[in-house]
Amino acid sequence: MNTVPVNRRFVSANRRVREDRRFVTGRGRYVADVVLANALHVALVPAQYPAARIVSIDATAALAMPGVHYVLTGEELAAATEPLMNGLDTPKVQRYPLAVGQVRYAGEWVVAVAADTRALAEDAAEKVRVVYEPLPFVIDPEEAFRPGSPAVHSAHGSNVLLDKTFVWGDVDKHFAEAPRTLSFRVTWGRSSTVPIETFGVVASWDPWREILDVWASIQMPKYPEQIARSMRIPANQVRVDQDVDVGGAYGVKRGIKHTILVAHLSRRLGRPVRLIEDRLENMRAGDAQGPERIFDVDIAFNDEGIIKSMKMRALDNAGAYAGRAPFQLGKPIGAIVGPYRIESVKYVAQSVTTNKAAEEAVKGFGQSPTNYAIESAIEKVAQATGLDRVEVRRRNFIRKEEFPYLIPSGTRYDSGDYHTVVDKVLAVVDYPALLKERDRLRASGLLAGIGLAACLEPSGGNSAFEPLLNEKNKTSTWMESCRINVDGTGCITTTIHTLSSGQGHETLVATVIGEVLEINPDLIRVVRPDSLACLPSNAPVGSRMAIMLGGAAFHAAQKLKAKLVTIAAHQFGVSEDTLSYSGGGVSHGVSGKRFDWADLVNIAHRNFHLLPQGMEPGLETTHVMQVPTGTKLPENGRVQMYPCHSFEFHVVLLTIDPLLGKPEIRRYVIGHDCGTVINPHIVKGMTLGGIAHGIGAALFEEFVYDEQGQMTTQSLMDYLLPSSHEVPKVEIVHHCTPSPHTVFGQKGAGESGYMGAPAAMSGAINDAVAPLGISFAKLPIRVSAIGDAVAAAQVSNEKKI
Amino acid sequence: MMVKLRVNGQTHTADVEPRKSLLDTLREDFRLTGAHAGCEHGVCGACTVLLDGDAVRSCLIFAVQADGYDITTIEGLAPAPGELSVIQDAFCETHGLQCGYCTPGMILSAHTLLQRTLTPSREDILEAISGNICRCTGYGQIVEAVEIAAERLRQSNALHAAPEAVK
């Protein structure tokens, strides 16, 4: 399908990102900048207990305050709306924007106050008196999994949302015959991607036009549909403004509960209503917290370090409600063996409710935690066999000539050349020299380690995990669209049908259309119709837009080009295959005659008498694109998950001061292969930003709950984000293995860096402390944990001597 | 109470509650929305503005405290409508941003640095932007942007705002 010659003018060129101009001047349009006349502001009353029955709510004092207009309870909201959507078939695990009858985590929203200003709403929220009767609660996922643990949703009967075992291949036989096996546990702490912009939404119901207008900081597929369903209104009464800039999303900007809350208030009060979370609301009860996961892994391998089979149990702490979070156990099934030739896999996917805030989607949708578990396995096999860690990876890698490669769980990897990427990276870092440098640092009295990680970024997101984990769900369609309109003056305007949160989609679409039509992309206007004027879209999730939006734009442009050629052929009275398109015009090779862009536009717009019979006037084309390879529902627990698979290989050298326990990254190199790069600046930024996220997840970031079920990380002084001091300079080594499934050979890069950075950081720290006979099996690995463990090991080693 | 604030060379007045932050006043009363609320407790730096040339958190000071200072927001940096300052242009050149939410604060912090020195070391740049958290970029292209901007300002004919000695 690589239909465009490799000689490209705009694709892969170092062109500027067009969105940047508005952002560097402070002219982005974020949801908080949307100011409607007469709007009310919302503040929330949070639950004080991790589990409690709501005995009574007294809002008299709050309502008596000047400027306070309404106090909304969960009872009222639940009566007026449908529960929020669950991904799994768990109808008794119901979720509404406000707690109904019972609170299920500390910080859960119990009451919403609407007032003239946010400050007044906050003042009034403090005056609302809620009487609770505390109930037993459970925080730990293993305890929650046990029968008899306090059920977060008693109507559901237990805390188990999902307990599904997949066996792909002859796992028992492979384990029985394996010369060696090993088992281990690693834990991924409850971290997230924490955008600097919190979630916000403004809603305005117009009862005469019968339309709900919504402005939101959203990154979620099917958002208008979900609003309509919960609000019990037809979907064509919901109009989401997509021309709103999102201040970072990385998976978590889901906000459906906020939206239903303000939409109901607006309908109830007849005024626009806005809710812009403050940081505390966001961290405690916004859609902010990501996966928390325990992996129990068994590996069957031999003395040569060849891994034959793997058993993986992943226990996910979904928090208090189900939502979409458990699907994050499903997506990694599409790359469950990573870049390795593991022949059989047993995968036990378990998700439980606990009395923590609900887990939401995060960048990678479960893949980065899974990659951490897989890479931990590789490290342990290397340790057990005494083989070099790179060598173990090389021996197990799928080879270039084996693609397309079918993994046991049913996904066919599109393409890759893992050995070459690793060779290139090791040449850049001079691996033997790097080992020497580590040893020199060790000799100087520091702890020093090298971290390695090789992993995949599945991309081109579909939702194949939905029917895989929920048999009632028969969704296989997962499309993206683009429309191109050339006006009567010849100017091109094109559309995208989703909001963006920094991915440069306007640049992507203009670049692709410019490439196909051979027209300067800077001349192409890109707009975002509101959701009612939109073509089908599934939002920028699953690392899909280069593939899907880029693909839709490409095909729409090809259709436009074809129409121009048809118009020209009709004028020349020749067949289309004697004509060639170049630079916006169409030429007849034999006669040397040519129609330029302006001529063809003029005919299309003004000379109906010159158009071929049956052709529609004007110059407009549309393409709705289905995910490549997305042709089937799952069969026998196997499915083709995402179509494309980018590869990354990380090498980190770090030191730890044994007295302080503080890691310092000395060198960070990543080899990255995402096929054809459409905009190098954007891909570079994604990769560097992903690594920063990964360093955060590995060293700093965790939503911590104490034994009383209270979240103790309630500000950015407790939940630490990497600053410019913590993120090192990163060197990127490029490689390009085009995907056979995409128009330019592109693959996804939106989650790059984050896929392997946590595993690489963990590997580096564990290599650094290995001489002390200790290791870390839980992320994040905090400075305090390192300091304590190193000190304890030194004391214990001295005693042994 | 009435405040009279000098912002980007213009005098604005507003009737604000004493508890209203400078950030909220800039955004709500003057419609200068380039400064953003991120954490509202002084960690993230998205609300950064300049007070007499120094980068400060506008979420941590009250509007009434800002009376008498010369306030610069991101809206005050571009020389003319449609144009970009050298630093803004450098951020576009390296793509030193993605979602743009931290960007105004980041650029103002970089601006302050380059007002003080046009020969910043890499460490100087890291230090200058360390109070501005970016979740998109991992800072790499931001540092490159500041380096490029410093080089261009060094080579420009325009009078430098402050002599090297001030550093």
PDB file of C-alpha atoms in Angstrom, chain A residues 14 69 86 271-272 274 281 304 333 350 355 370-371 400 432 504 540 616 644 650:
ATOM      1  CA  ASN A  14      11.522  19.126   9.262  1.00  0.00           C
ATOM      2  CA  HIS A  69     -28.188  29.098  43.402  1.00  0.00           C
ATOM      3  CA  ASN A  86     -19.385   0.484  31.901  1.00  0.00           C
ATOM      4  CA  ARG A 271     -28.207  28.853  32.650  1.00  0.00           C
ATOM      5  CA  PRO A 272     -24.756  27.857  31.422  1.00  0.00           C
ATOM      6  CA  ARG A 274     -19.110  25.403  34.323  1.00  0.00           C
ATOM      7  CA  GLU A 281     -10.578  17.790  42.999  1.00  0.00           C
ATOM      8  CA  GLU A 304      20.743 -20.683  26.226  1.00  0.00           C
ATOM      9  CA  ILE A 333      -2.935  -8.958  24.836  1.00  0.00           C
ATOM     10  CA  GLN A 350      -8.160  -9.952  36.916  1.00  0.00           C
ATOM     11  CA  ASN A 355     -12.233   1.864  47.898  1.00  0.00           C
ATOM     12  CA  THR A 370       2.920  -5.037  30.881  1.00  0.00           C
ATOM     13  CA  ASN A 371       6.176  -4.137  29.137  1.00  0.00           C
ATOM     14  CA  LYS A 400      13.236  -9.340  10.514  1.00  0.00           C
ATOM     15  CA  PRO A 432      31.677  -2.203  25.777  1.00  0.00           C
ATOM     16  CA  GLY A 504      -0.272  18.400  16.095  1.00  0.00           C
ATOM     17  CA  PRO A 540      -6.812  10.526  19.538  1.00  0.00           C
ATOM     18  CA  GLU A 616     -21.477  16.492  -8.657  1.00  0.00           C
ATOM     19  CA  CYS A 644       0.972  -1.530  13.616  1.00  0.00           C
ATOM     20  CA  HIS A 650      16.299   2.048  25.683  1.00  0.00           C
TER      21      HIS A 650
END
